mmCIF file of C-alpha atoms in Angstrom:
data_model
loop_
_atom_site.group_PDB
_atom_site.id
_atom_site.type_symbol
_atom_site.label_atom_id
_atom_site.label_comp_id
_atom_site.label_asym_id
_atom_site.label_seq_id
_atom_site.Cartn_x
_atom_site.Cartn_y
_atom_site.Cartn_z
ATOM 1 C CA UNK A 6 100.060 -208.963 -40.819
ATOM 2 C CA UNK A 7 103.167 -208.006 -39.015
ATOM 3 C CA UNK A 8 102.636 -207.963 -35.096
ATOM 4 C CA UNK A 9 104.008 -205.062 -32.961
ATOM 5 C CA UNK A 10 106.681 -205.276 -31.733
ATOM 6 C CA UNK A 11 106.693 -205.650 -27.743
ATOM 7 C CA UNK A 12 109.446 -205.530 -24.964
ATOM 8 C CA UNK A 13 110.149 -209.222 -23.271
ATOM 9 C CA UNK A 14 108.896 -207.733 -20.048
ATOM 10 C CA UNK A 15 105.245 -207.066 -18.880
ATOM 11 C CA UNK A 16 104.531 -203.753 -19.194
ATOM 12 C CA UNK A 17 103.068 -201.237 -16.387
ATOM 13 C CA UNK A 18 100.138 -199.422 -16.879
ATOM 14 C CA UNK A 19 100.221 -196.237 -18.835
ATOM 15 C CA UNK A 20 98.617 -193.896 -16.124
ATOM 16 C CA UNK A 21 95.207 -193.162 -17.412
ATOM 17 C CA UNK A 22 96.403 -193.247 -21.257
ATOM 18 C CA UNK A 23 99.547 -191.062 -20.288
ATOM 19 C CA UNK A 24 97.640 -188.613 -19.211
ATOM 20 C CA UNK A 25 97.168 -186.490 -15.818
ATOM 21 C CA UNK A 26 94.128 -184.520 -16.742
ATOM 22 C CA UNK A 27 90.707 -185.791 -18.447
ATOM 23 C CA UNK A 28 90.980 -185.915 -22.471
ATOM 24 C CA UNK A 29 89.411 -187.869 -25.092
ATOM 25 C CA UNK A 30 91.440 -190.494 -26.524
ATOM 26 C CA UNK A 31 93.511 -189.179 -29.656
ATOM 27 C CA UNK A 32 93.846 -191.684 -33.338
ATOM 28 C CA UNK A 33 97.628 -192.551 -31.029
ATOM 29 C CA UNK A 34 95.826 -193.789 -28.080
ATOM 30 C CA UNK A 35 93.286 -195.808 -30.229
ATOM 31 C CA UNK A 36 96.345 -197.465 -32.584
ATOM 32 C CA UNK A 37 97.785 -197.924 -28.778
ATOM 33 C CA UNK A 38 95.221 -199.868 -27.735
ATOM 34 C CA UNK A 39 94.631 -201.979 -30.508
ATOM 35 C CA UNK A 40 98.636 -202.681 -30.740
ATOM 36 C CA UNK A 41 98.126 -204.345 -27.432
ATOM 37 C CA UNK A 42 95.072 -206.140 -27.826
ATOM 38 C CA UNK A 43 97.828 -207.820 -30.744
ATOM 39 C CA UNK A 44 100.526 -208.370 -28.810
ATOM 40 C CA UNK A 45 101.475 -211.831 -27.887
ATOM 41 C CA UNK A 46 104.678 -211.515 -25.767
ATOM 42 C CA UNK A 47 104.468 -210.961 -21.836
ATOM 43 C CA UNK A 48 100.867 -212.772 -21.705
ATOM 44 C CA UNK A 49 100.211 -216.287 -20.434
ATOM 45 C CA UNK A 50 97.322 -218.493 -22.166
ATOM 46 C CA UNK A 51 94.932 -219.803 -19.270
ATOM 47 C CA UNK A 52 92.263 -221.220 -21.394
ATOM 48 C CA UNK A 53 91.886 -222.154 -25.026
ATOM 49 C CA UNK A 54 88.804 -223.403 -25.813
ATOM 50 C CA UNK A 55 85.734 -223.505 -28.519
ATOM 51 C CA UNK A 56 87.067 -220.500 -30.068
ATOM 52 C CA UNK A 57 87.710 -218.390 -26.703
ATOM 53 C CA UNK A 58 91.032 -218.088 -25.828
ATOM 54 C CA UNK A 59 91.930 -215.799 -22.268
ATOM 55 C CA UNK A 60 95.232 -214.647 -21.630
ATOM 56 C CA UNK A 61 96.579 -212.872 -18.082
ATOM 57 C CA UNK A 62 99.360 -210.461 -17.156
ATOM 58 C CA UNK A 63 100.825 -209.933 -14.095
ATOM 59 C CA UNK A 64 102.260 -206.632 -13.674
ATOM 60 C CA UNK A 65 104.737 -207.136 -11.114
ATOM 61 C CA UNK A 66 104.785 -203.485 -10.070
ATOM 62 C CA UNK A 67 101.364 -203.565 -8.197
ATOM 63 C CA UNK A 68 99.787 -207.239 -7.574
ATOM 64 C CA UNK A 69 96.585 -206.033 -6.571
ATOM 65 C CA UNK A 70 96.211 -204.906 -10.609
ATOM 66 C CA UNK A 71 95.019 -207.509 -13.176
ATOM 67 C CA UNK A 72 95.493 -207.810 -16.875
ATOM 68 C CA UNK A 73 93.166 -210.001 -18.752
ATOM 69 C CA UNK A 74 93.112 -210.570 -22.368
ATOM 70 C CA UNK A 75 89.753 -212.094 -23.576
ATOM 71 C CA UNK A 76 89.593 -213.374 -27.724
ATOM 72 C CA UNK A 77 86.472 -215.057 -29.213
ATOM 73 C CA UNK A 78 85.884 -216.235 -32.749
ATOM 74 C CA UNK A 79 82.076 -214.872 -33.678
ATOM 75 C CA UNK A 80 80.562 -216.968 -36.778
ATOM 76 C CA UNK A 81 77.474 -216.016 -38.198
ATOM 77 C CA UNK A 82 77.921 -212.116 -36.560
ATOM 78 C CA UNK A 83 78.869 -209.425 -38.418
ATOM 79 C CA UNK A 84 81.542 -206.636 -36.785
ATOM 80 C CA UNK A 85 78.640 -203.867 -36.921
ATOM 81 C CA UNK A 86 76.610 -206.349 -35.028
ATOM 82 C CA UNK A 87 78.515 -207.046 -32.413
ATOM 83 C CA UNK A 88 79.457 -203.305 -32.123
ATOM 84 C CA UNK A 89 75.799 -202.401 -32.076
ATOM 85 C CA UNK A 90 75.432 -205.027 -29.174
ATOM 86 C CA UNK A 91 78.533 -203.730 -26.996
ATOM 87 C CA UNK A 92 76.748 -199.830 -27.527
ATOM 88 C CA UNK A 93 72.920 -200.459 -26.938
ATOM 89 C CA UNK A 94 72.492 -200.097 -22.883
ATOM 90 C CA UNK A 95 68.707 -201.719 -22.652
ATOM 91 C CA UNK A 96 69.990 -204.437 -24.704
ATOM 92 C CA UNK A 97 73.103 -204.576 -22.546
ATOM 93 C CA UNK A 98 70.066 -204.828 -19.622
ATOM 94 C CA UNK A 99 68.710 -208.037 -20.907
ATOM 95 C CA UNK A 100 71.585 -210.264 -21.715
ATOM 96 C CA UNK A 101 74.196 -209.023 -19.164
ATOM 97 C CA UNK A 102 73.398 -210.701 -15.907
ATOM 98 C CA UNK A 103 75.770 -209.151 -13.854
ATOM 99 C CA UNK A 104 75.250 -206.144 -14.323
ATOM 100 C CA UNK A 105 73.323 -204.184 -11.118
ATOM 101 C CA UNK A 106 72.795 -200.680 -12.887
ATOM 102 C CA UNK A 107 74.257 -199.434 -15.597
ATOM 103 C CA UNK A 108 73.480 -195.264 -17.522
ATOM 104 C CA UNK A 109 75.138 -193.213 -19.306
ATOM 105 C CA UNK A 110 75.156 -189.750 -17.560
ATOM 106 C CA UNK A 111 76.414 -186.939 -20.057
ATOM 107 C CA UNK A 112 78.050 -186.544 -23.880
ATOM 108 C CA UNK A 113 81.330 -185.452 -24.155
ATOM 109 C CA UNK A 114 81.823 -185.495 -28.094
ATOM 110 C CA UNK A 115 80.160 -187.303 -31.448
ATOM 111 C CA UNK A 116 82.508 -190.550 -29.849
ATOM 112 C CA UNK A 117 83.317 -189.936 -26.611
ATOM 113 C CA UNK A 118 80.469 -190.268 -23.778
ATOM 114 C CA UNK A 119 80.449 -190.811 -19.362
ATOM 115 C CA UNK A 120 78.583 -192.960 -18.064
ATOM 116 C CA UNK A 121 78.028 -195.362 -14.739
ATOM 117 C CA UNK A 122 78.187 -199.096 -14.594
ATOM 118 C CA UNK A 123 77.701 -201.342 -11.494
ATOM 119 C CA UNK A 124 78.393 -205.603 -11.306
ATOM 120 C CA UNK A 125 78.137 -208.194 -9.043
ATOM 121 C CA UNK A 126 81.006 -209.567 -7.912
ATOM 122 C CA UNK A 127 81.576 -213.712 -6.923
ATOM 123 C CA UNK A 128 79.955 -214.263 -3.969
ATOM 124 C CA UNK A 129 80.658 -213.441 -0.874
ATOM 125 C CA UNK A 130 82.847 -210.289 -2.676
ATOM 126 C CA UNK A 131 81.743 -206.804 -2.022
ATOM 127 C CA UNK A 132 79.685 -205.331 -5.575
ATOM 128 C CA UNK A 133 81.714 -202.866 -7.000
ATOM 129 C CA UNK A 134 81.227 -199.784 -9.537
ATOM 130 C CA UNK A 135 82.439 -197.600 -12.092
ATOM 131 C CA UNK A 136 82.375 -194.101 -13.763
ATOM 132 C CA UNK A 137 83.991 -194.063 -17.220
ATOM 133 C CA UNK A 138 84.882 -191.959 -20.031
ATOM 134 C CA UNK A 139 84.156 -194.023 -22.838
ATOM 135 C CA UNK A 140 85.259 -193.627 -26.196
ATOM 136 C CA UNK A 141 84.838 -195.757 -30.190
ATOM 137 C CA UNK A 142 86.180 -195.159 -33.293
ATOM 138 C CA UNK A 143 85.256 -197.293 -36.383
ATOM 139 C CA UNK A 144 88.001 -198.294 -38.194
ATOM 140 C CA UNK A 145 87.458 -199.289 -41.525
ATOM 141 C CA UNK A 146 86.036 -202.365 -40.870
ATOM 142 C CA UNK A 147 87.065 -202.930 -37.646
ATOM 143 C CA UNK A 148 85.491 -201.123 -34.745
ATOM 144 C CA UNK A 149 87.283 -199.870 -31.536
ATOM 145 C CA UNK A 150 85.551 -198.985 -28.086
ATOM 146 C CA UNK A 151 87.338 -198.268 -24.861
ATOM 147 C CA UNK A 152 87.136 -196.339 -21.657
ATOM 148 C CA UNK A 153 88.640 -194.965 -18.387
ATOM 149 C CA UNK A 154 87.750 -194.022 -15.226
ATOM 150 C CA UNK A 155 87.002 -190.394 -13.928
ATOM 151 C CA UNK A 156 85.855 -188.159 -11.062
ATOM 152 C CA UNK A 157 81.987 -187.150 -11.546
ATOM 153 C CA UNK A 158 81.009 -184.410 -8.782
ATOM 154 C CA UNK A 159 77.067 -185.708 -8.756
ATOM 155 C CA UNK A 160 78.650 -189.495 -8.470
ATOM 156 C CA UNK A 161 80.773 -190.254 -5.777
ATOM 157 C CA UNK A 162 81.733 -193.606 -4.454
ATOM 158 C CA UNK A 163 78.560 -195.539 -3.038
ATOM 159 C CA UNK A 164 78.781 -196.937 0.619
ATOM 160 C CA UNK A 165 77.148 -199.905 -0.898
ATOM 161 C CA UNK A 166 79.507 -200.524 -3.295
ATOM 162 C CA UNK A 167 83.597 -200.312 -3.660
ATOM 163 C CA UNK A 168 84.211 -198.491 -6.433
ATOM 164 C CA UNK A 169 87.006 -200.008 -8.708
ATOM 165 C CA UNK A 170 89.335 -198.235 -11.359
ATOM 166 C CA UNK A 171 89.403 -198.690 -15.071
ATOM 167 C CA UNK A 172 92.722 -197.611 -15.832
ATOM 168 C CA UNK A 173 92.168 -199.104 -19.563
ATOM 169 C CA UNK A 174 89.738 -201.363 -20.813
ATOM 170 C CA UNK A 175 87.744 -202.022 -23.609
ATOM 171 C CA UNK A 176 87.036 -203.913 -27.140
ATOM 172 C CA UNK A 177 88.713 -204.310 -31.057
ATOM 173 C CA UNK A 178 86.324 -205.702 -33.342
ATOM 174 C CA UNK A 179 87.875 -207.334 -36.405
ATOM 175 C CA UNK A 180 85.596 -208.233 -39.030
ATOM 176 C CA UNK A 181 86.960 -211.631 -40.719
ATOM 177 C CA UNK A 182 83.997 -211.010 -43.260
ATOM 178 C CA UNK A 183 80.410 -210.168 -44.270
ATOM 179 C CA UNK A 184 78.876 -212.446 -41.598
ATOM 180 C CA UNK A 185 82.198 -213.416 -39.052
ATOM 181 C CA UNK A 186 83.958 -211.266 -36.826
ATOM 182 C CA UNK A 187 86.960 -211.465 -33.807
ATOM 183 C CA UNK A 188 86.485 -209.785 -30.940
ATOM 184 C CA UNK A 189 89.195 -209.006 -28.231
ATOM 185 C CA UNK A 190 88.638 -207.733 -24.686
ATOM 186 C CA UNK A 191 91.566 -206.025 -22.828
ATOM 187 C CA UNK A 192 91.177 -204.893 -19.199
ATOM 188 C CA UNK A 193 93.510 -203.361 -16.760
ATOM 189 C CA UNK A 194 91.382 -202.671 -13.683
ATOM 190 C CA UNK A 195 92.367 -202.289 -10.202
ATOM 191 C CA UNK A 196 89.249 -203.868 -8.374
ATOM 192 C CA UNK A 197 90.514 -201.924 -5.261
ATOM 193 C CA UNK A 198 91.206 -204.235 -2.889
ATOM 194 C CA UNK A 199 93.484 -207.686 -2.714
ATOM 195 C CA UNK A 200 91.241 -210.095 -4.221
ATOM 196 C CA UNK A 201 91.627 -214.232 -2.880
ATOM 197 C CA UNK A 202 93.615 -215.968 -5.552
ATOM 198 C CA UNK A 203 90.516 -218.370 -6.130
ATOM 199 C CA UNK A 204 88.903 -214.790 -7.784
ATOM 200 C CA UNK A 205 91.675 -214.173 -10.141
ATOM 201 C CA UNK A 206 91.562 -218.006 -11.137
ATOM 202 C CA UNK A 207 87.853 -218.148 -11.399
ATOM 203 C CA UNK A 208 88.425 -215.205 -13.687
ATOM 204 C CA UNK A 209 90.238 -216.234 -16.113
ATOM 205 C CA UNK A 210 89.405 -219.927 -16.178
ATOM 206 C CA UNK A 211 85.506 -219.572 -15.776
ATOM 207 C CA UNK A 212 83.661 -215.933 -15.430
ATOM 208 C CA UNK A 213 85.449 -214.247 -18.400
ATOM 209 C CA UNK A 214 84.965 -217.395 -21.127
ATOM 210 C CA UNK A 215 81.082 -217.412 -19.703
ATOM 211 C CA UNK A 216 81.107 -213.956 -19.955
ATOM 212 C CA UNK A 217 81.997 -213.745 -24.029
ATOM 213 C CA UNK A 218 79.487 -216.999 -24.728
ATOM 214 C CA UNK A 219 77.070 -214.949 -23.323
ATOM 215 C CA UNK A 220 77.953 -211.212 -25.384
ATOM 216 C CA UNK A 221 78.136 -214.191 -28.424
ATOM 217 C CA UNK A 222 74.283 -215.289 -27.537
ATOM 218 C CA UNK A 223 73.190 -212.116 -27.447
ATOM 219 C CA UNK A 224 74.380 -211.289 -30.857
ATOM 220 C CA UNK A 225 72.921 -213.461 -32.250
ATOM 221 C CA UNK A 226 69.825 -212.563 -31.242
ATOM 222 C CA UNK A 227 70.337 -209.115 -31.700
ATOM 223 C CA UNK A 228 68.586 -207.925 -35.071
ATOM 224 C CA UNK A 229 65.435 -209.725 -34.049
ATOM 225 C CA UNK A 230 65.456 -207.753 -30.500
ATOM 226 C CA UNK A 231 66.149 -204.380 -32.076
ATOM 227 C CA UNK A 232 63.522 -204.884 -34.638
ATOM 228 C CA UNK A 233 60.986 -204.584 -31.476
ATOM 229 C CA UNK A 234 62.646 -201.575 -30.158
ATOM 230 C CA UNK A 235 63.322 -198.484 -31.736
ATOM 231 C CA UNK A 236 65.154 -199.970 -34.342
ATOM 232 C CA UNK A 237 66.380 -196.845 -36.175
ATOM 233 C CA UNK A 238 67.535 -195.646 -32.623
ATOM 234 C CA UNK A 239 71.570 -195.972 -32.535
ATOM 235 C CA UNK A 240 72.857 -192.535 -31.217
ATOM 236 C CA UNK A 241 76.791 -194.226 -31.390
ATOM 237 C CA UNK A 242 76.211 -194.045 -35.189
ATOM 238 C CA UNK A 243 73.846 -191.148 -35.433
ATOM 239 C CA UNK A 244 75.150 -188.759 -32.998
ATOM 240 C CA UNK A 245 72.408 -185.910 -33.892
ATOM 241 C CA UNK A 246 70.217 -188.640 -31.961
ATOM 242 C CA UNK A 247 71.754 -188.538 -28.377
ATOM 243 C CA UNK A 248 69.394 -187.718 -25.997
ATOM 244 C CA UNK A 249 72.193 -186.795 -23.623
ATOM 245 C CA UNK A 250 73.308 -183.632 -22.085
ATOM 246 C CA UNK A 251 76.549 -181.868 -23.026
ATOM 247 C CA UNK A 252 79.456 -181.952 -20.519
ATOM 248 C CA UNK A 253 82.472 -180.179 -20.422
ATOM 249 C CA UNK A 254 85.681 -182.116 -19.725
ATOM 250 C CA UNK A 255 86.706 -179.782 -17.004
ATOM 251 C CA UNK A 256 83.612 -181.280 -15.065
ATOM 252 C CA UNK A 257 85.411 -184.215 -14.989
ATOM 253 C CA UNK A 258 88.815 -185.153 -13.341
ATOM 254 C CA UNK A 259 90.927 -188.554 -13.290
ATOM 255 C CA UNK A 260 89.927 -191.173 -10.951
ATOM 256 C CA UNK A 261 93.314 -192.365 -9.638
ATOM 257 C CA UNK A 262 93.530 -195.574 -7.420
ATOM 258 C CA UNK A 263 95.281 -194.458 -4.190
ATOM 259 C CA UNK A 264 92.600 -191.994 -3.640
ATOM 260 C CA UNK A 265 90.208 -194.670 -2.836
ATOM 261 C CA UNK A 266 89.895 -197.026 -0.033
ATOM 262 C CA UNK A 267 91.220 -200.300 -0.479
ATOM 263 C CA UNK A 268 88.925 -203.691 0.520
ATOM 264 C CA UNK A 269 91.296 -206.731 2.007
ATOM 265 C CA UNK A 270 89.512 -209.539 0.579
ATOM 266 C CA UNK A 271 92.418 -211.491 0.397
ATOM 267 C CA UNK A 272 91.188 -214.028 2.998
ATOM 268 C CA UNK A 273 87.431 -214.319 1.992
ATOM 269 C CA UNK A 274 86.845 -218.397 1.130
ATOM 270 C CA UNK A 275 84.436 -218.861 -2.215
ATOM 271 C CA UNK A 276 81.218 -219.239 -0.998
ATOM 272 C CA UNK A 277 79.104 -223.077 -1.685
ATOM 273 C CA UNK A 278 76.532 -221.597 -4.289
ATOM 274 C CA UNK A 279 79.499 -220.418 -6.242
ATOM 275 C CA UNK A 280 81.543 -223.787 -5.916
ATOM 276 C CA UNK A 281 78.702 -225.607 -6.630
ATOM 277 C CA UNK A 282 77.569 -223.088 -9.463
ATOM 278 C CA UNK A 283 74.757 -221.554 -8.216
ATOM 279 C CA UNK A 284 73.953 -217.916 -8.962
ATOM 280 C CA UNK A 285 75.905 -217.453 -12.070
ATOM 281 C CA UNK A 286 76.812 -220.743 -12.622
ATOM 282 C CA UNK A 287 77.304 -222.128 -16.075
ATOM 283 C CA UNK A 288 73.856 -223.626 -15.784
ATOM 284 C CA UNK A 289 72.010 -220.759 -14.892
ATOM 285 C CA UNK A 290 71.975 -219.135 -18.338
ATOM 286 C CA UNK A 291 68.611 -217.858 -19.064
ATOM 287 C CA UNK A 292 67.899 -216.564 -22.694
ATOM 288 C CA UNK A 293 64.574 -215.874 -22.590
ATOM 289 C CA UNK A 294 64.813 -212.490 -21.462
ATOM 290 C CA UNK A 295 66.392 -211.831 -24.684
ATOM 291 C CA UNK A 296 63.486 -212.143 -26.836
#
C-alpha cells in the first residue's frame, strides 16, 4: 500500500480538525486521520517491543503539546472485537484502571456522541479531565473512532481536576484477518500545564506500552464478559438502541487551550511508589475484575 505522502517537518496541530465552531467529523477528516496514523516521517520510535511499537512528535510550535503514536499487533482478536471493546463504557470500567469516571452525556448523530472522561495522572501530578465529541466510522473492514474536545454548559472545569484538551485523538483498527487485527492510537493533547520531562519519558517508554497490553487483555476476554451482560446491547452498532438524549451542536462550543488555566508542573520530582512501581506499576495488573 502506498503511504501518504508527508512534509519533512513535524506538523502543527490542525485547530480542532480545521475548524472554529463544533461539527461532526466529515469522510475528509476521517481519511485525515487515518493518513496520519500512516505516516512515518517527522515521528521518532521510542520503544519497539513484543509487537508494540510507540512513536513521539515534538511540535516545536508549542512544547507544552505532545504527540504520541501508539501501534500494537492483536493476534487471536478480531477488528469488531477490539472496536466493541474501545465503545462499551462498563467494560471500559473494569479493565481501564486509570480511569476515575468516565459517561457519556448526550447523542449528537447515529456516529457522533459527547461524553466525559476523567484519569489519574503519575503520581504526585494533578488528575485531569475531559469533555469530547467523539466520533467512528467503520470502514470496510477497518474501523475508525476519534474525538475532540468541547465546551458543555452543565460541565465546566472541576476544581478537583485540571481539565486537559483533546485537540485530536483517537483509534484505526485494521483488521489483518478473521481473527488478527492492528490497532493504532494517535493523540495530540495539551495536558494543560508543563509537564516534568520524567512524565513525557515515562509516557512513551512505560504508561502507553502498559496501557495497549492492557486494552489487548481485555479483548481477549471480551466475548466471555459480554455474554454476562446485555450481550445484544451495542448502541455504536445499533443506534435505535441509545439510551441517550439528543443534543444539538449549538449546545456545544470548542474547547480551546488558552482559555484554561495552565498547571506548572515542570518541577514536580516522580514520586517513590511510582519509581519503585507501585500504584500502576507493571506488577499491579489485576485481571480478575474482568471476569
Amino acid at each position: 500500500m502506498e503511504k501518504p505522502a508527508a512534509s519533512t517537518e513535524p506538523q502543527g496541530p490542525r485547530p480542532v480538525l480545521g475548524r472554529e465552531s463544533v461539527q461532526v467529523p466529515d469522510d475528509q477528516d476521517f481519511h485525515s486521520f487515518r493518513s496520519e496514523c500512516e505516516a512515518e516521517v517527522g515521528w521518532n520510535l521510542t520503544y519497539s517491543k513484543a509487537g508494540v511499537s510507540v512513536w513521539v512528535q515534538a511540535v516545536e510550535m508549542d512544547r507544552t503539546l505532545h504527540k504520541i503514536k501508539c501501534r500494537m499487533e492483536c493476534r487471536d482478536v478480531p477488528a469488531e472485537t477490539l472496536y466493541d471493546v474501545l465503545h462499551d463504557i462498563e467494560y471500559r470500567k473494569k479493565w481501564d484502571s486509570n480511569v476515575i469516571e468516565t459517561f457519556d452525556i448526550a447523542r449528537l448523530t447515529v456516529n457522533a456522541d459527547v461524553g466525559y472522561y476523567s484519569w489519574r495522572c503519575p503520581k504526585p501530578l494533578k488528575n485531569r479531565d475531559v469533555i469530547t465529541l467523539r466520533s467512528w466510522l467503520p470502514m470496510g473492514a477497518d474501523y475508525i473512532i476519534m474525538n475532540y474536545s468541547v465546551k458543555h454548559p452543565k460541565y465546566p472545569p472541576r476544581k478537583d481536576l485540571v481539565r486537559a484538551v483533546s485537540i485530536q485523538t483517537g483509534y484505526l483498527i485494521q483488521s489483518t484477518g478473521p481473527k488478527s487485527c492492528v490497532i493504532t492510537y494517535l493523540a495530540q493533547v495539551d495536558p494543560k500545564g508543563s509537564l516534568p520531562k520524567w512524565v513525557v519519558n515515562k509516557s512513551s517508554q512505560f504508561l502507553a506500552p502498559k496501557a495497549m497490553k492492557k486494552m489487548y487483555k481485555a479483548c481477549l476476554k471480551y466475548p466471555e464478559w459480554k455474554q454476562k451482560h446485555l450481550p445484544h446491547f451495542k448502541p455504536w452498532l445499533h443506534p435505535e438502541q441509545s439510551p441517550l438524549p439528543s443534543l444539538a451542536l449549538s449546545e456545544l462550543s470548542v474547547q480551546h487551550a488558552d482559555s484554561l488555566e495552565n498547571i506548572d508542573e515542570s518541577a514536580v520530582a516522580e514520586s517513590r511508589d511510582e519509581r519503585m512501581g507501585g500504584a500502576g506499576g507493571e506488577g499491579s495488573d489485576d485481571d480478575t475484575s474482568l471476569t
